[in-house]
Coordinates of C-alpha atoms in Angstrom, one line a residue:
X265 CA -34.7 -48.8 -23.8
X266 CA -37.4 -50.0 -26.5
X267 CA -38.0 -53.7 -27.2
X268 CA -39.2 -54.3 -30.9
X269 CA -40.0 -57.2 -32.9
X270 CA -38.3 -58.1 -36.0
X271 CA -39.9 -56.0 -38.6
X272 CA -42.7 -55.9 -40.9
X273 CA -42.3 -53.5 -43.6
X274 CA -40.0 -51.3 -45.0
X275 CA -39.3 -47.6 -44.1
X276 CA -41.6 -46.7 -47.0
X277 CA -44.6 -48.4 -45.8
X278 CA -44.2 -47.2 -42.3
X279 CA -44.3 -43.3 -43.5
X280 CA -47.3 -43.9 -45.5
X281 CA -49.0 -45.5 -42.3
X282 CA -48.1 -42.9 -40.1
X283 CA -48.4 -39.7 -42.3
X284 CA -51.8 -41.0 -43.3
X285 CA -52.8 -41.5 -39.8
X286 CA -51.6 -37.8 -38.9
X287 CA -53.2 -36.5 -41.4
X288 CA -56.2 -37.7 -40.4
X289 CA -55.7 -36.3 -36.5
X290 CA -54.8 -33.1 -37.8
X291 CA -57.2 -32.5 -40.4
X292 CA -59.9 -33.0 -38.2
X293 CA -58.7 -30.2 -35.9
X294 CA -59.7 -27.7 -38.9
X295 CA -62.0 -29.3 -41.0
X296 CA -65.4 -28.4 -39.0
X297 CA -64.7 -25.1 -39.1
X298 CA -66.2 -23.9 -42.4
X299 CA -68.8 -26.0 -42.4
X300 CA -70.4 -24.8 -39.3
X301 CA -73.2 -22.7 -40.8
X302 CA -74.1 -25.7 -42.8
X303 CA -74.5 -27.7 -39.6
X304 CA -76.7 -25.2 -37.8
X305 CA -78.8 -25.1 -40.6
X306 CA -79.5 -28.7 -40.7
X307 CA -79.0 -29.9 -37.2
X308 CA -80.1 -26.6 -35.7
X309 CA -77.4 -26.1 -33.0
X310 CA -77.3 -22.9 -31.3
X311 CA -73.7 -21.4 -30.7
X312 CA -72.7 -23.2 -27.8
X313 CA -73.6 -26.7 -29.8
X314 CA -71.2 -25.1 -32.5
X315 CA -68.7 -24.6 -29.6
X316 CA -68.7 -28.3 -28.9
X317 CA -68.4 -29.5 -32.5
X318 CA -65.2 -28.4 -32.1
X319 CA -64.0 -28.5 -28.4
X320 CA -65.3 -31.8 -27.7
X321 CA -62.4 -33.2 -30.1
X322 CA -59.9 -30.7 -28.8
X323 CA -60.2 -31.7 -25.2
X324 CA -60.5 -35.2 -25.3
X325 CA -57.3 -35.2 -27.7
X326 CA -55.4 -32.8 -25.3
X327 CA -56.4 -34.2 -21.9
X328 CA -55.8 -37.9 -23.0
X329 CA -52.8 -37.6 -25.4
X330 CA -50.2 -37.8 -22.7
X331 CA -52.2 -41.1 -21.5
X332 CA -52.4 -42.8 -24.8
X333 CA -49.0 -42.6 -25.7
X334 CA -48.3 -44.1 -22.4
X335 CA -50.5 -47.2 -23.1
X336 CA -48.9 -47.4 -26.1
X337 CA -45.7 -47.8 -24.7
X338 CA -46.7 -50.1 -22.2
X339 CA -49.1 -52.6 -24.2
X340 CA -47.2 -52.2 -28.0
X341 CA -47.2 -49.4 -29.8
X342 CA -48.6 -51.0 -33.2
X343 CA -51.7 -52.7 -31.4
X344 CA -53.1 -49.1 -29.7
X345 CA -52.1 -47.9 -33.1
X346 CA -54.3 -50.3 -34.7
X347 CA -57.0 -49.6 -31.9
X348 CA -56.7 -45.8 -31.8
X349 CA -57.5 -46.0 -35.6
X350 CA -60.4 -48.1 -35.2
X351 CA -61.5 -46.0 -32.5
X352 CA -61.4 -42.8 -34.7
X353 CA -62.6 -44.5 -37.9
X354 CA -65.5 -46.0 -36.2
X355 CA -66.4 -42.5 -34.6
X356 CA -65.8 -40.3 -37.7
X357 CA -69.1 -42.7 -39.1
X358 CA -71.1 -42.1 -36.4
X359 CA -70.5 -38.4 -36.8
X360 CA -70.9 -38.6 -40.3
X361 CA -74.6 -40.6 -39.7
X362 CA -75.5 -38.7 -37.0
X363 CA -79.3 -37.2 -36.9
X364 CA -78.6 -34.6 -34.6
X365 CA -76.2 -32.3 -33.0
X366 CA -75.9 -34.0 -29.5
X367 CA -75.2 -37.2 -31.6
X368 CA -72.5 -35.0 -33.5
X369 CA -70.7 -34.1 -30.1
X370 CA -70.5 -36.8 -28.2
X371 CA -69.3 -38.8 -31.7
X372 CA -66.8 -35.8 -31.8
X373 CA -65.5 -36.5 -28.6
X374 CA -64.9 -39.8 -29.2
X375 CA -62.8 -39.0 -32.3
X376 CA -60.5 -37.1 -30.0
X377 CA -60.2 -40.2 -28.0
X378 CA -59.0 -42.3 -30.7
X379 CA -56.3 -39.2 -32.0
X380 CA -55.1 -39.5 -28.4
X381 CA -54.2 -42.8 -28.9
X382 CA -53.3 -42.8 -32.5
X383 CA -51.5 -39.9 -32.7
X384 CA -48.6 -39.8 -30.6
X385 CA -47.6 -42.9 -31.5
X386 CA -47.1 -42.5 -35.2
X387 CA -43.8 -41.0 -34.8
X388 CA -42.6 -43.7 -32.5
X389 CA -43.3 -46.5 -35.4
X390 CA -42.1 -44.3 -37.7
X391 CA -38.8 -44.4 -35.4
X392 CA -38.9 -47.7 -35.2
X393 CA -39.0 -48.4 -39.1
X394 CA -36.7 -45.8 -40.3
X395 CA -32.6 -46.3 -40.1
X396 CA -31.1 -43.4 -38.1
X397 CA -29.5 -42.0 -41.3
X398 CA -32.7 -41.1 -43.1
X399 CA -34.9 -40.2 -40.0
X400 CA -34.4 -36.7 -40.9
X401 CA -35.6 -36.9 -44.2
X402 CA -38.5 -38.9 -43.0
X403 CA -39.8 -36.7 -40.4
X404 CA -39.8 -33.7 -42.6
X405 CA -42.2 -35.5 -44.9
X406 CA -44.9 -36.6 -41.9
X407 CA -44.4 -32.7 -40.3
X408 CA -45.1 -31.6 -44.5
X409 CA -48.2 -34.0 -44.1
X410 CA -49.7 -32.9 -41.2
X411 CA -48.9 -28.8 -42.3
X412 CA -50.8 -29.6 -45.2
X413 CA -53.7 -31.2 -43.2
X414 CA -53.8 -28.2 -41.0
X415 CA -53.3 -26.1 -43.8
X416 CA -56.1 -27.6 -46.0
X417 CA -58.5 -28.3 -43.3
X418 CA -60.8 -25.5 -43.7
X419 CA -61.2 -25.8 -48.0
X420 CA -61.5 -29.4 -47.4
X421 CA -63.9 -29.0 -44.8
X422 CA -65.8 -25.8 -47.0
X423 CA -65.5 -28.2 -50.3
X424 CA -66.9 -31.2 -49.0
X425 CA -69.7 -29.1 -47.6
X426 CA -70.8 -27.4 -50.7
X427 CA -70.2 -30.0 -53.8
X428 CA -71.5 -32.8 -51.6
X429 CA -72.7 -32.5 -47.9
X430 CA -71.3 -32.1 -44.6
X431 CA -71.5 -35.6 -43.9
X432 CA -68.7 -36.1 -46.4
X433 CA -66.0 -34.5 -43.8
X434 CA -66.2 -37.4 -41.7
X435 CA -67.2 -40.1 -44.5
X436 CA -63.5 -39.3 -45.4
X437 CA -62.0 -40.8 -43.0
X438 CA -63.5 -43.9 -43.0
X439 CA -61.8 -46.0 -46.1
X440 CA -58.5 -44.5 -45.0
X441 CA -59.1 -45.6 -41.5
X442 CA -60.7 -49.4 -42.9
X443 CA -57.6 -49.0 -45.5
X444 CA -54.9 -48.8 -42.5
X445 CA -55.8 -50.8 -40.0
X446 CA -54.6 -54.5 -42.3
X447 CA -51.4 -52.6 -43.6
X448 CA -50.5 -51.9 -39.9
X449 CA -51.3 -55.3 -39.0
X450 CA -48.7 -56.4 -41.7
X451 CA -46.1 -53.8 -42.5
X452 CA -45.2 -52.1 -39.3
X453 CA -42.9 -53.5 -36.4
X454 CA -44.1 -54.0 -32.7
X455 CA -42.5 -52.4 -30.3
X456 CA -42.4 -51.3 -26.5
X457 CA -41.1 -48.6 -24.3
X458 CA -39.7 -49.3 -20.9
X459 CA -40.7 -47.6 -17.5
X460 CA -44.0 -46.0 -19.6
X461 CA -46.0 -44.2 -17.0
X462 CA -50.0 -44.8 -16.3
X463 CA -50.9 -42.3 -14.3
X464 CA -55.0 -42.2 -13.9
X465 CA -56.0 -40.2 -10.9
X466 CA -53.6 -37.6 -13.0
X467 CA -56.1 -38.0 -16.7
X468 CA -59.2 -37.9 -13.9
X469 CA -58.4 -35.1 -12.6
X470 CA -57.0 -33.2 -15.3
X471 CA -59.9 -34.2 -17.8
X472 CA -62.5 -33.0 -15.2
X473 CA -61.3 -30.3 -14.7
X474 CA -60.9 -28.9 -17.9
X475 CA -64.4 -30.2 -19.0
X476 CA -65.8 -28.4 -16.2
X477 CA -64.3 -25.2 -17.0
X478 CA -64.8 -25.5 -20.4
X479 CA -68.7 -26.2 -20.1
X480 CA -68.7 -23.6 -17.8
X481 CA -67.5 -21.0 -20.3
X482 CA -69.8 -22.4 -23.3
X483 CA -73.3 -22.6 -21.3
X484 CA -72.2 -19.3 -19.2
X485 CA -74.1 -16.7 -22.1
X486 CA -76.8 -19.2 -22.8
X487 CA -77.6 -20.1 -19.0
X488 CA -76.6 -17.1 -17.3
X489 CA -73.1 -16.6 -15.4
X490 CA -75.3 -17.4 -12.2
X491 CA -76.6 -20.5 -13.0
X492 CA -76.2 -23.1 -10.4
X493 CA -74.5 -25.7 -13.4
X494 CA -72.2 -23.0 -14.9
X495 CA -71.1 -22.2 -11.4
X496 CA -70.4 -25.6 -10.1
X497 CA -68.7 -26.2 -13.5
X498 CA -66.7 -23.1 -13.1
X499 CA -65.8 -24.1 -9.4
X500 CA -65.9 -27.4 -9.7
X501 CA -63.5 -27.3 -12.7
X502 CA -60.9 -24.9 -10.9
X503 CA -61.0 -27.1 -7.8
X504 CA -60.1 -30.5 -9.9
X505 CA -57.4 -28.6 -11.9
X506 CA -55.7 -27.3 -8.3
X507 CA -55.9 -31.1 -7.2
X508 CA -54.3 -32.2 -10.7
X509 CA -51.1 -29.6 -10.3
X510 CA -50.9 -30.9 -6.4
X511 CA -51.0 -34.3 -7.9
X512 CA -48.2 -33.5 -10.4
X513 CA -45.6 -31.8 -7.1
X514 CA -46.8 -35.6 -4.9
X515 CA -47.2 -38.4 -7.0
X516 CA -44.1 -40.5 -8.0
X517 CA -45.0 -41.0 -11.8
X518 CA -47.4 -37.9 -12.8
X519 CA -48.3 -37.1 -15.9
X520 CA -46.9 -34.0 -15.9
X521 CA -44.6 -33.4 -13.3
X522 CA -45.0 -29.3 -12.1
X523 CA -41.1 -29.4 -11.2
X524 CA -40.6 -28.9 -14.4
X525 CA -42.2 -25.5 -14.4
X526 CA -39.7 -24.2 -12.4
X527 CA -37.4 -23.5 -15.9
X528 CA -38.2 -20.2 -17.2
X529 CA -38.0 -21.7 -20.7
X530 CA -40.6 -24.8 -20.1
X531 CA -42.8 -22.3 -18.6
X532 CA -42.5 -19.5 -20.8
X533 CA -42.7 -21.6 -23.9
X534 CA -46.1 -23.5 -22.7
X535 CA -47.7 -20.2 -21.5
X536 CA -46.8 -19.0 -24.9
X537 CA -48.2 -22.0 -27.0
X538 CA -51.4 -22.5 -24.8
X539 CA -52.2 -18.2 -25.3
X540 CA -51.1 -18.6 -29.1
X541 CA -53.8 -21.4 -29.9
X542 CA -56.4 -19.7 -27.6
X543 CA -56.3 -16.6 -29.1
X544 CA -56.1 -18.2 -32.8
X545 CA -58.6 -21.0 -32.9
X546 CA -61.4 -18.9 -31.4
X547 CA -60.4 -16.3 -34.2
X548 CA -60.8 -19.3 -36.9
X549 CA -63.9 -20.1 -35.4
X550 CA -65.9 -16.9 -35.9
X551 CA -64.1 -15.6 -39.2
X552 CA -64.8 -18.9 -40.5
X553 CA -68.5 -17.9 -39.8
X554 CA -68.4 -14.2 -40.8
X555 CA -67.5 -14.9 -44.3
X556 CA -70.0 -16.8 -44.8
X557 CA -72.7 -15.8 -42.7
X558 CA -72.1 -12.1 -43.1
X559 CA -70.0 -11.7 -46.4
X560 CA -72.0 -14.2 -48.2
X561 CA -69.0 -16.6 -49.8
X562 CA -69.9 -20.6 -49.8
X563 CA -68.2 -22.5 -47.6
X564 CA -65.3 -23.7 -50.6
X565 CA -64.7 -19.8 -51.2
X566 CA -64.2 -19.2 -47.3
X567 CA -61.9 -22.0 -47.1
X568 CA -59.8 -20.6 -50.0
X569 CA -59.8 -17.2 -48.6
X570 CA -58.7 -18.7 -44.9
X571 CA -55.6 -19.9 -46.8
X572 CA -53.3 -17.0 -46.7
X573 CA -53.4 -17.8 -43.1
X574 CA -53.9 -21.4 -42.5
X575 CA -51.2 -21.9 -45.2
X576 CA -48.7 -19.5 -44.8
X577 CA -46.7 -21.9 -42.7
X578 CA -45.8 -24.1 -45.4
X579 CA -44.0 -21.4 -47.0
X580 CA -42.9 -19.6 -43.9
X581 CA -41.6 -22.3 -41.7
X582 CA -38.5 -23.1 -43.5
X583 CA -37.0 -20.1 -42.9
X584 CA -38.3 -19.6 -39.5
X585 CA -35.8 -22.5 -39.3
X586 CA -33.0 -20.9 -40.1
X587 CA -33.2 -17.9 -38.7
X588 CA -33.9 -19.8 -35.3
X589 CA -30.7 -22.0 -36.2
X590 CA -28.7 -18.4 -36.3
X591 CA -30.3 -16.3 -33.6
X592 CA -32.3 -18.9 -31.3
X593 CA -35.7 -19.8 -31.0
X594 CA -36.7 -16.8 -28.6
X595 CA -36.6 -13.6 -30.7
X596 CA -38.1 -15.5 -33.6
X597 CA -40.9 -16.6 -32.2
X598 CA -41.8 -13.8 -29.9
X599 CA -41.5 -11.8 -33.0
X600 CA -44.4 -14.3 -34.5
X601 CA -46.6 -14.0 -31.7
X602 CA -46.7 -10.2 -32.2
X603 CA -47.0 -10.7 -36.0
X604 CA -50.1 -13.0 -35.1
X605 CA -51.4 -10.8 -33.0
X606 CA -50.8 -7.5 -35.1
X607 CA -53.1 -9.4 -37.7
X608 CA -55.9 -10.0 -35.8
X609 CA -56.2 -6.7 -34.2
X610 CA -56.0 -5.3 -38.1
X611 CA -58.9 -7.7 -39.2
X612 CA -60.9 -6.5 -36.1
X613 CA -60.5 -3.1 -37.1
X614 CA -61.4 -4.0 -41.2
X615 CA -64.4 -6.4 -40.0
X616 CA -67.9 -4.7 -41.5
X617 CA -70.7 -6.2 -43.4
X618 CA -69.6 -5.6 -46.6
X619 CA -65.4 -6.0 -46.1
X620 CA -63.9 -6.9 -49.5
X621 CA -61.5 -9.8 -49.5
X622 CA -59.0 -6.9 -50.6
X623 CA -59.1 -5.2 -47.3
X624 CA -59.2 -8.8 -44.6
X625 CA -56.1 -10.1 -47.0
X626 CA -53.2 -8.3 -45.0
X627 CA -54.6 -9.4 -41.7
X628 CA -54.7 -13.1 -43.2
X629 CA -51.3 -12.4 -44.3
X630 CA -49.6 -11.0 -41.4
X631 CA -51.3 -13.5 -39.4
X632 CA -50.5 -16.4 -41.3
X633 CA -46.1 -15.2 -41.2
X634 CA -46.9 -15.1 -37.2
X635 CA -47.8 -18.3 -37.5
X636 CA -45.4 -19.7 -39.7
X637 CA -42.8 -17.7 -37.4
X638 CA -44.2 -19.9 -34.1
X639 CA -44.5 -23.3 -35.3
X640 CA -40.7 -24.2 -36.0
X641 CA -38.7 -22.8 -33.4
X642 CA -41.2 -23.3 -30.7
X643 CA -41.1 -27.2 -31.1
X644 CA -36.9 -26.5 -30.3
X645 CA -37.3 -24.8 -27.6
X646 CA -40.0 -27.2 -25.8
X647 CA -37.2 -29.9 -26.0
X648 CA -34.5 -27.6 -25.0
X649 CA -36.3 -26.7 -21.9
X650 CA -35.8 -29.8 -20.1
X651 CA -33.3 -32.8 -19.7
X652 CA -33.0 -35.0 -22.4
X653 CA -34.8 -37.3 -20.1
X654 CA -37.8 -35.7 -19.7
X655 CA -38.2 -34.2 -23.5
X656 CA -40.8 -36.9 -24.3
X657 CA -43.0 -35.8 -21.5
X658 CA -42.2 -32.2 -22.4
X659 CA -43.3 -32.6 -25.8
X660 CA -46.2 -34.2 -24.5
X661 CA -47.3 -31.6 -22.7
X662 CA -47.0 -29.0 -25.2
X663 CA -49.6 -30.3 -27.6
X664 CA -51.4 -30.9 -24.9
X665 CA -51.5 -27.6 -23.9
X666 CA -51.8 -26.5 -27.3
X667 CA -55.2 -28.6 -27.6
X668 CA -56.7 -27.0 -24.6
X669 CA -55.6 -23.5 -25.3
X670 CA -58.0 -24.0 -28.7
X671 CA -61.0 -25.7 -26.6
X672 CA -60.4 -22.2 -23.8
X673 CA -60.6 -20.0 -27.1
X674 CA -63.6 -21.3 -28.7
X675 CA -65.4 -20.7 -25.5
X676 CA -64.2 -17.7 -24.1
X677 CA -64.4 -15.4 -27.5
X678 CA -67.8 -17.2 -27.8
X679 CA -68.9 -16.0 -24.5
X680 CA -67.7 -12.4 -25.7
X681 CA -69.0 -12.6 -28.9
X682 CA -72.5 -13.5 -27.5
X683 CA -72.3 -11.0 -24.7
X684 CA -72.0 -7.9 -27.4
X685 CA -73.8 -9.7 -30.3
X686 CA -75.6 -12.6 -32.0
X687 CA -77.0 -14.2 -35.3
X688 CA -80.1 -11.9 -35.8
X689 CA -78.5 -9.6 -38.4
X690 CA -75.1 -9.4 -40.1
X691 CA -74.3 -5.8 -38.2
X692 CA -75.4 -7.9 -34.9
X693 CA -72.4 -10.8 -36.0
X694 CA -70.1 -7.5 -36.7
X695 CA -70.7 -6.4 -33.3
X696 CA -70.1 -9.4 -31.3
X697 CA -66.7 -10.2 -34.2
X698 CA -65.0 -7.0 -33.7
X699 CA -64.7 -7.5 -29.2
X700 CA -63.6 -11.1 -29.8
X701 CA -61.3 -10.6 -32.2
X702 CA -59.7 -7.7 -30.1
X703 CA -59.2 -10.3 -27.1
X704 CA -57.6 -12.7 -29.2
X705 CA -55.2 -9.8 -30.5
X706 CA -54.6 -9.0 -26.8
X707 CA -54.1 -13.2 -25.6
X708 CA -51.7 -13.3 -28.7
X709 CA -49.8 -10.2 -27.6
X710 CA -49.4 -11.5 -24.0
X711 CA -48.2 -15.0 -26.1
X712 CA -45.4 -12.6 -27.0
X713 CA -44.6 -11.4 -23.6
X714 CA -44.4 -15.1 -22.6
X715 CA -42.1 -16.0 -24.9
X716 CA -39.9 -13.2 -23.6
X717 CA -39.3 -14.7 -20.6
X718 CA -37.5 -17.6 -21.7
X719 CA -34.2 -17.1 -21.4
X720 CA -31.9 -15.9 -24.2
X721 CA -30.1 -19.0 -26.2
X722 CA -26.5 -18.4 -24.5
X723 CA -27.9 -18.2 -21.0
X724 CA -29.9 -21.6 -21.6
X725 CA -26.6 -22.7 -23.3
X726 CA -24.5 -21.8 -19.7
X727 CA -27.5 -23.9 -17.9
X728 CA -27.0 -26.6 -19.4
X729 CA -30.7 -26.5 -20.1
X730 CA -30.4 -27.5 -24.1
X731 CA -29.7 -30.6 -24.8
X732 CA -29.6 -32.9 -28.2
X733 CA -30.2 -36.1 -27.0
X734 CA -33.2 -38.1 -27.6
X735 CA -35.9 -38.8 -25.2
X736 CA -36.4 -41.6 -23.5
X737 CA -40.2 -41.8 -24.8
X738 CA -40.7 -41.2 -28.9
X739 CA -43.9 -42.2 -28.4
X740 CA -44.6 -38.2 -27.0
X741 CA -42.6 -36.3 -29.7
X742 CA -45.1 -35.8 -32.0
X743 CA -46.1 -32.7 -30.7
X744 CA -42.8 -31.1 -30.8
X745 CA -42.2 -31.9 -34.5

């Protein structure tokens, strides 16, 4: 059980806090993405230094999220709330100041270190605050928050750009960050969680080897696939990741135990999320481009035109709900995944140097509805998949997996896109859009097969697999709400 101080603040206060907070996290996910050609103007970063504008918050956030929430849970969940916001407010300056691009990544990457920490723990205060009766109620308006962040992202992101600079993306964050850190300090409760789990050889290994990989896959066009560092990346990076799923069958506390891939449903439903974001957020990352590098809009107009997509959830999702309530989780997001990846195999096929809006708008569409179709029902089944014991670490995982699935996409349609075309000319962008976005179309699909393989509702129902109680550690929910 949790031990928690008498508290601060009122339920109110503490979903203010916390949805602000998330917002942040989330937005930040997005919010580079349309003003990329902005920053390569101005910082001159090639693609692979556009790559890591990205991926170096992605991967940081996925590989250390598990570990912050544990910290959390082990040192009070208010004060590495208070630090993982000073961490990313602090950071999010020294992006916004920064005078060139290798300043801009490495600030980057610390942003997704302070997310890590902040992150997964605003659900747990917001727990802690809220009575049991009105939890529901509460968590629907931080999950509305953070679908409007993630929704929003790219026409805040293209907005800011345009009317101001790109500075102002980060420069956001800062008052709300300076704003939050004396209201936690006086209107949220502290509390802890008993038998958290530090597990560091498990982060070591893990964030090595997904760095390694990673790098390998971004420098791998611009350095050749010979070169001695993207080789030892690429080898180096496999070899760490083998150690980390040893360390997860050995160790006595890992951070993410591989027994629990033996469930069809645990393992179908990661597979599925980890394909789903790889094959989506390298797609966001190059359309985001195309329309404005090739179709000529400014970076508000391609952030309003992303929003059939990006959006669609927040019409979609609550009736993804229900239909998940009535025929399970399986069937409905399976049929999302194909939807998802039916869209970007249309907007492949419709991608030229002069495609009107008119023509990329069903692909947005249908891709958006796949979306919407995925969110909701897979955060049910990545907590029916285990015990209720182990849903916090479950849940954990997921977004975790999620994160790096987006970091793997960026690089590897990147790597395609540069192996069959370039900046030089819009046709040359066309060339190297169309393969990419055909890969993601075919990661997506096999997202669907994935998500086949879990097992039908009843048959989880007869394994006892599904279970309603809570976990033993809120502090890693966040990813499955």
């Amino acid at each position: 059980m949790s031990q928690q101080t008498a508290p601060r603040g009122g339920a109110a206060w503490a979903l203010v806090i916390t949805s602000v907070a998330g917002f942040m996290a989330a937005l930040d996910n997005l919010v580079v993405t349309t003003a990329l050609p902005s920053l390569r103007k101005d910082l001159g970063g090639a693609l692979d230094d556009l790559e890591w504008t990205v991926s170096a918050y992605t991967l940081t956030f996925a590989v250390l999220l598990m570990f912050g929430a544990a910290l959390g849970d082990r040192f009070g969940r208010r004060r590495l709330f208070q630090v993982g916001v000073t961490i990313f407010t602090g950071a999010s300056a020294a992006a916004a100041m920064a005078p060139g691009i290798g300043s801009l990544i490495a600030a980057r990457a610390v942003q997704g270190v302070g997310a890590a920490v902040m992150m997964p723990l605003t659900l747990t205060l917001l727990t802690a605050a809220v009575p049991a009766a009105k939890r529901g109620m509460a968590y629907g308006i931080w999950g509305a928050v953070n679908g409007l962040a993630v929704a929003s992202g790219p026409l805040i992101g293209g907005s800011l750009t345009e009317h101001i600079s790109w500075h102002w993306i980060f420069w956001l964050n800062v008052p709300l960050g300076v704003a939050l850190l004396p209201l936690a300090r006086l209107r949220l409760a502290e509390s802890y969680g008993a038998g958290a789990r530090l597990d560091l050889p498990g982060t070591l290994l893990a964030s090595g080897g997904l760095f390694g990989i990673v790098y390998g896959l971004v420098r791998g066009p611009a350095d050749g696939w010979t070169s001695p560092l993207v080789l030892t990346g690429l080898f180096a990076g496999s070899a760490l990741l083998a150690a980390f799923v040893l360390h997860g069958t050995r160790a006595k506390n890992p951070m993410l135990p591989m027994r629990l891939f033996r469930s069809r449903a645990f393992s179908g439903i990661n597979a599925a999320s980890l394909l789903m974001f790889l094959g989506m957020f390298g797609s966001i990352f190059l359309l985001s481009q195309y329309m404005q590098g090739v179709l000529g809009y400014s970076p508000t107009q391609a952030g309003l035109r992303m929003l059939p997509w990006t959006g669609m959830p927040m019409l979609v999702a609550p009736i993804a709900g229900i239909l998940s309530d009535r025929i399970g989780g399986r069937p409905v997001v399976a049929t999302g995944l194909f939807f998802q990846a039916a869209g970007l195999a249309y907007l492949a096929s419709v991608a030229t140097t002069d495609a009107s809006y008119a023509a990329q708008l069903p692909g947005l569409i249908i891709s958006g509805i796949g979306m919407a179709l995925f969110f909701a029902p897979a955060s049910n089944l990545v907590m029916s998949s285990v015990r209720a014991s182990e849903q916090g670490i479950a849940s954990g995982a997921n977004n975790a997996l999620r994160e790096v699935g987006g970091a793997l996409g960026i690089a590897i349609m990147s790597s395609i896109f540069s192996a069959q075309g370039g900046y030089e000319t819009g046709q040359a962008f066309v060339d190297g859009l169309r393969p990419a976005l055909v890969t993601g179309a075919g990661v997506v699909a096999l997202a669907g097969v994935a998500a086949l393989v879990i097992p039908r509702r009843r048959a989880a129902e007869r394994d006892g697999s599904a279970s309603p109680a809570r976990s033993s550690s809120p502090a890693l929910e966040t990813a499955s709400r």
